[in-house]
mmCIF file of C-alpha atoms in Angstrom:
data_model
loop_
_atom_site.group_PDB
_atom_site.id
_atom_site.type_symbol
_atom_site.label_atom_id
_atom_site.label_comp_id
_atom_site.label_asym_id
_atom_site.label_seq_id
_atom_site.Cartn_x
_atom_site.Cartn_y
_atom_site.Cartn_z
ATOM 1 C CA MET A 1 89.522 77.036 130.516
ATOM 2 C CA LEU A 2 89.876 74.751 133.765
ATOM 3 C CA ASP A 3 93.239 72.759 134.213
ATOM 4 C CA ALA A 4 93.461 69.537 133.641
ATOM 5 C CA SER A 5 94.481 68.150 136.325
ATOM 6 C CA THR A 6 90.667 69.690 138.100
ATOM 7 C CA TYR A 7 88.491 67.403 135.496
ATOM 8 C CA SER A 8 86.992 63.764 137.303
ATOM 9 C CA ARG A 9 88.120 61.108 135.158
ATOM 10 C CA ALA A 10 85.252 60.541 133.318
ATOM 11 C CA GLU A 11 85.550 64.702 131.918
ATOM 12 C CA ARG A 12 89.154 63.538 130.953
ATOM 13 C CA ALA A 13 88.061 61.202 129.028
ATOM 14 C CA VAL A 14 85.158 63.172 127.291
ATOM 15 C CA VAL A 15 87.682 65.839 126.754
ATOM 16 C CA ASP A 16 90.641 64.103 125.297
ATOM 17 C CA THR A 17 87.462 62.177 122.675
ATOM 18 C CA VAL A 18 86.994 65.331 122.558
ATOM 19 C CA SER A 19 90.712 67.024 121.930
ATOM 20 C CA SER A 20 91.390 63.959 118.867
ATOM 21 C CA LEU A 21 88.906 64.904 116.266
ATOM 22 C CA PRO A 22 89.457 64.758 113.792
ATOM 23 C CA GLY A 23 89.571 68.506 112.195
ATOM 24 C CA VAL A 24 90.051 70.031 116.055
ATOM 25 C CA PRO A 25 94.110 70.202 116.331
ATOM 26 C CA THR A 26 93.403 71.797 112.394
ATOM 27 C CA LEU A 27 90.864 73.884 114.176
ATOM 28 C CA ARG A 28 93.010 74.988 117.400
ATOM 29 C CA ARG A 29 96.442 75.610 115.093
ATOM 30 C CA PHE A 30 94.209 77.587 113.222
ATOM 31 C CA LEU A 31 92.664 80.305 116.317
ATOM 32 C CA THR A 32 96.352 80.277 116.483
ATOM 33 C CA LEU A 33 97.130 81.833 113.742
ATOM 34 C CA GLU A 34 94.196 84.280 113.761
ATOM 35 C CA ARG A 35 95.444 86.019 116.891
ATOM 36 C CA VAL A 36 99.056 86.585 115.709
ATOM 37 C CA LEU A 37 96.889 87.510 112.543
ATOM 38 C CA ALA A 38 95.000 90.445 114.750
ATOM 39 C CA GLY A 39 98.233 91.473 117.019
ATOM 40 C CA MET A 40 99.174 92.166 114.275
ATOM 41 C CA CYS A 41 96.866 94.288 113.291
ATOM 42 C CA GLY A 42 96.756 96.083 116.081
ATOM 43 C CA LEU A 43 100.586 96.893 115.649
ATOM 44 C CA ILE A 44 99.870 98.669 111.722
ATOM 45 C CA PRO A 45 100.175 101.973 113.700
ATOM 46 C CA LEU A 46 103.563 100.815 114.775
ATOM 47 C CA ILE A 47 104.841 99.105 111.787
ATOM 48 C CA LEU A 48 104.119 102.509 109.704
ATOM 49 C CA TYR A 49 105.794 104.012 112.642
ATOM 50 C CA VAL A 50 108.787 102.571 113.108
ATOM 51 C CA PHE A 51 109.434 102.302 108.853
ATOM 52 C CA ASP A 52 108.568 105.757 108.436
ATOM 53 C CA ASP A 53 111.546 107.078 110.412
ATOM 54 C CA PHE A 54 109.049 107.542 112.799
ATOM 55 C CA SER A 55 107.386 110.093 110.863
ATOM 56 C CA ILE A 56 103.652 110.534 112.092
ATOM 57 C CA ARG A 57 101.248 111.543 109.317
ATOM 58 C CA GLY A 58 97.846 112.342 108.552
ATOM 59 C CA SER A 59 96.700 109.200 108.684
ATOM 60 C CA ILE A 60 97.255 105.340 107.716
ATOM 61 C CA SER A 61 96.047 106.126 104.342
ATOM 62 C CA ALA A 62 98.994 108.837 104.076
ATOM 63 C CA TYR A 63 101.758 106.337 103.781
ATOM 64 C CA HIS A 64 101.061 104.155 100.939
ATOM 65 C CA ASP A 65 103.444 105.921 99.370
ATOM 66 C CA MET A 66 106.419 105.330 101.657
ATOM 67 C CA SER A 67 109.557 103.496 101.518
ATOM 68 C CA PRO A 68 109.535 100.480 101.463
ATOM 69 C CA PRO A 69 105.844 100.398 100.416
ATOM 70 C CA GLN A 70 105.624 96.546 101.433
ATOM 71 C CA ALA A 71 105.500 98.429 105.374
ATOM 72 C CA PHE A 72 101.958 99.989 104.288
ATOM 73 C CA TYR A 73 100.695 96.830 101.694
ATOM 74 C CA PHE A 74 101.408 93.305 103.657
ATOM 75 C CA PRO A 75 100.114 94.156 107.217
ATOM 76 C CA LEU A 76 97.062 95.837 106.043
ATOM 77 C CA SER A 77 96.630 92.782 103.024
ATOM 78 C CA VAL A 78 97.189 90.302 106.423
ATOM 79 C CA ALA A 79 94.990 92.280 107.817
ATOM 80 C CA ALA A 80 91.743 92.598 105.171
ATOM 81 C CA MET A 81 92.347 87.971 105.474
ATOM 82 C CA LEU A 82 91.716 88.243 108.049
ATOM 83 C CA PHE A 83 88.974 89.685 107.941
ATOM 84 C CA LEU A 84 88.024 87.772 104.513
ATOM 85 C CA VAL A 85 88.487 84.001 105.885
ATOM 86 C CA ASN A 86 87.196 84.916 109.596
ATOM 87 C CA GLY A 87 84.049 85.811 107.501
ATOM 88 C CA VAL A 88 83.942 82.001 105.270
ATOM 89 C CA ILE A 89 84.737 79.442 107.429
ATOM 90 C CA LYS A 90 82.845 81.285 110.780
ATOM 91 C CA THR A 91 79.604 80.989 110.575
ATOM 92 C CA GLY A 92 77.491 84.032 111.405
ATOM 93 C CA ARG A 93 80.164 86.736 110.813
ATOM 94 C CA LEU A 94 78.911 87.676 107.021
ATOM 95 C CA TYR A 95 79.995 90.898 108.826
ATOM 96 C CA ASN A 96 84.117 90.332 109.122
ATOM 97 C CA THR A 97 83.800 89.049 105.005
ATOM 98 C CA VAL A 98 82.291 92.558 104.376
ATOM 99 C CA LEU A 99 84.955 94.505 106.790
ATOM 100 C CA GLY A 100 87.137 92.646 105.065
ATOM 101 C CA ALA A 101 85.863 93.691 101.364
ATOM 102 C CA ALA A 102 85.797 97.864 102.802
ATOM 103 C CA LEU A 103 89.356 97.194 104.202
ATOM 104 C CA SER A 104 90.402 95.608 101.333
ATOM 105 C CA GLY A 105 88.935 98.750 99.173
ATOM 106 C CA VAL A 106 90.947 101.381 100.940
ATOM 107 C CA ILE A 107 94.842 99.629 100.539
ATOM 108 C CA VAL A 108 93.031 99.612 96.190
ATOM 109 C CA PHE A 109 92.186 103.158 96.621
ATOM 110 C CA ASP A 110 94.597 105.853 97.015
ATOM 111 C CA HIS A 111 93.487 108.363 99.156
ATOM 112 C CA ASP A 112 94.153 111.350 96.798
ATOM 113 C CA GLY A 113 93.056 111.433 93.968
ATOM 114 C CA THR A 114 89.833 110.009 91.935
ATOM 115 C CA SER A 115 89.808 108.080 93.706
ATOM 116 C CA GLY A 116 89.526 109.686 96.826
ATOM 117 C CA PHE A 117 86.423 109.172 96.963
ATOM 118 C CA PHE A 118 85.636 105.830 96.877
ATOM 119 C CA HIS A 119 88.536 105.801 99.114
ATOM 120 C CA GLY A 120 87.284 106.836 101.985
ATOM 121 C CA VAL A 121 84.362 105.230 101.495
ATOM 122 C CA PHE A 122 85.675 102.095 102.258
ATOM 123 C CA ALA A 123 87.793 103.964 105.097
ATOM 124 C CA VAL A 124 84.904 104.685 106.668
ATOM 125 C CA ALA A 125 82.688 101.839 106.348
ATOM 126 C CA PHE A 126 85.515 100.193 107.665
ATOM 127 C CA PHE A 127 86.920 101.821 110.691
ATOM 128 C CA ALA A 128 83.660 102.019 111.880
ATOM 129 C CA GLY A 129 82.278 99.428 111.589
ATOM 130 C CA ASN A 130 84.140 97.812 113.764
ATOM 131 C CA VAL A 131 83.588 99.724 117.006
ATOM 132 C CA ILE A 132 79.590 99.728 116.192
ATOM 133 C CA VAL A 133 80.629 95.406 116.508
ATOM 134 C CA ILE A 134 82.839 95.423 118.967
ATOM 135 C CA VAL A 135 80.600 98.033 121.104
ATOM 136 C CA TRP A 136 77.319 95.602 120.432
ATOM 137 C CA TYR A 137 78.293 92.656 121.142
ATOM 138 C CA SER A 138 80.691 93.121 124.440
ATOM 139 C CA TRP A 139 76.525 94.273 125.406
ATOM 140 C CA ARG A 140 76.412 91.272 126.864
ATOM 141 C CA ALA A 141 79.192 90.114 128.358
ATOM 142 C CA ALA A 142 81.189 90.653 131.822
ATOM 143 C CA ILE A 143 80.928 94.540 132.800
ATOM 144 C CA TRP A 144 84.395 95.213 133.191
ATOM 145 C CA ILE A 145 84.118 94.575 129.223
ATOM 146 C CA ARG A 146 81.406 97.052 128.433
ATOM 147 C CA VAL A 147 82.754 100.011 130.636
ATOM 148 C CA VAL A 148 86.920 99.148 128.376
ATOM 149 C CA THR A 149 85.516 98.885 125.020
ATOM 150 C CA SER A 150 82.493 101.810 125.492
ATOM 151 C CA LEU A 151 85.900 103.738 127.182
ATOM 152 C CA LEU A 152 87.650 103.111 124.399
ATOM 153 C CA ALA A 153 84.644 103.319 121.489
ATOM 154 C CA LEU A 154 84.546 107.169 123.852
ATOM 155 C CA ALA A 155 88.333 107.738 122.789
ATOM 156 C CA ILE A 156 88.339 106.472 119.241
ATOM 157 C CA VAL A 157 84.828 109.277 119.004
ATOM 158 C CA LEU A 158 86.510 112.164 120.848
ATOM 159 C CA ALA A 159 89.285 111.816 118.902
ATOM 160 C CA MET A 160 86.994 111.616 115.183
ATOM 161 C CA LEU A 161 86.400 115.108 116.853
ATOM 162 C CA ALA A 162 89.469 115.965 117.709
ATOM 163 C CA HIS A 163 90.463 115.804 114.323
ATOM 164 C CA PHE A 164 87.565 116.715 112.240
ATOM 165 C CA VAL A 165 86.115 119.922 114.133
ATOM 166 C CA LEU A 166 88.724 120.435 116.036
ATOM 167 C CA ASP A 167 92.110 120.375 113.754
ATOM 168 C CA TRP A 168 94.352 119.214 116.985
ATOM 169 C CA ILE A 169 95.510 115.593 115.838
ATOM 170 C CA SER A 170 96.486 113.340 112.731
ATOM 171 C CA LEU A 171 93.456 111.507 112.391
ATOM 172 C CA PHE A 172 95.955 108.288 112.452
ATOM 173 C CA TRP A 173 95.205 108.379 115.709
ATOM 174 C CA ALA A 174 91.452 107.802 115.837
ATOM 175 C CA GLU A 175 92.260 105.306 112.577
ATOM 176 C CA SER A 176 94.859 103.380 115.419
ATOM 177 C CA LEU A 177 92.775 103.190 118.654
ATOM 178 C CA SER A 178 90.402 101.689 116.190
ATOM 179 C CA LEU A 179 92.924 98.830 114.936
ATOM 180 C CA VAL A 180 93.035 98.310 118.015
ATOM 181 C CA ALA A 181 89.631 98.461 119.161
ATOM 182 C CA ILE A 182 90.141 94.926 116.611
ATOM 183 C CA THR A 183 92.819 93.295 118.002
ATOM 184 C CA ALA A 184 90.052 93.307 121.552
ATOM 185 C CA HIS A 185 87.146 91.940 120.133
ATOM 186 C CA TYR A 186 88.875 89.224 117.998
ATOM 187 C CA PHE A 187 90.742 87.988 121.225
ATOM 188 C CA LEU A 188 87.776 88.708 123.627
ATOM 189 C CA ASP A 189 85.976 86.220 120.602
ATOM 190 C CA SER A 190 88.972 83.959 120.962
ATOM 191 C CA PHE A 191 89.149 83.443 124.311
ATOM 192 C CA LYS A 192 85.401 83.683 125.012
ATOM 193 C CA LEU A 193 86.739 86.187 128.031
ATOM 194 C CA GLY A 194 83.874 87.432 130.226
ATOM 195 C CA GLY A 195 80.683 86.420 128.462
ATOM 196 C CA TYR A 196 82.726 88.222 125.149
ATOM 197 C CA ASP A 197 80.756 85.045 123.120
ATOM 198 C CA VAL A 198 79.894 86.450 118.730
ATOM 199 C CA PRO A 199 77.189 83.810 117.459
ATOM 200 C CA THR A 200 77.745 81.004 115.732
ATOM 201 C CA ARG A 201 74.135 81.317 113.774
ATOM 202 C CA ARG A 202 72.702 82.883 110.353
#
């Protein structure tokens, strides 16, 4: 965004008029809240790691029985609400409603026992869906964004292969990279960096 000192008097008048329109300050506060929640989403793996006595479990879902349980359920619920609210309020973001519902399913259904199948379906939909979204919307952005998001997507795929095929690492790492991709998506879109822009039409 241009610094206020670079505006002409006419441009400054337009900026002042738009800034004073009803709802604009509220929208700015909502964007700030959205960025804070997106940042928390990216910190979920660190939160789980710290509150679980610095241990790496088999997956993020495996922390469901940690003590205190709030350290698992609270940040994941906040992340789910971030997706749901974004999908409902902003036009053209129906995919976020779907992803929020998928994350809600990850939280509601335990990864162990009879509900494990449903948990797995929701987890795949959520994590894979987010990678697809960020790669899709980076396609027309600046080259550096395409390179970074492509490398991030590649790292997630390699981490998945290292877990499922080679059994080298915990699934925790692949899921953590996916959460970082989610934060990157929200920040890139919120600040409109490098031409990264999610359309606002249905």
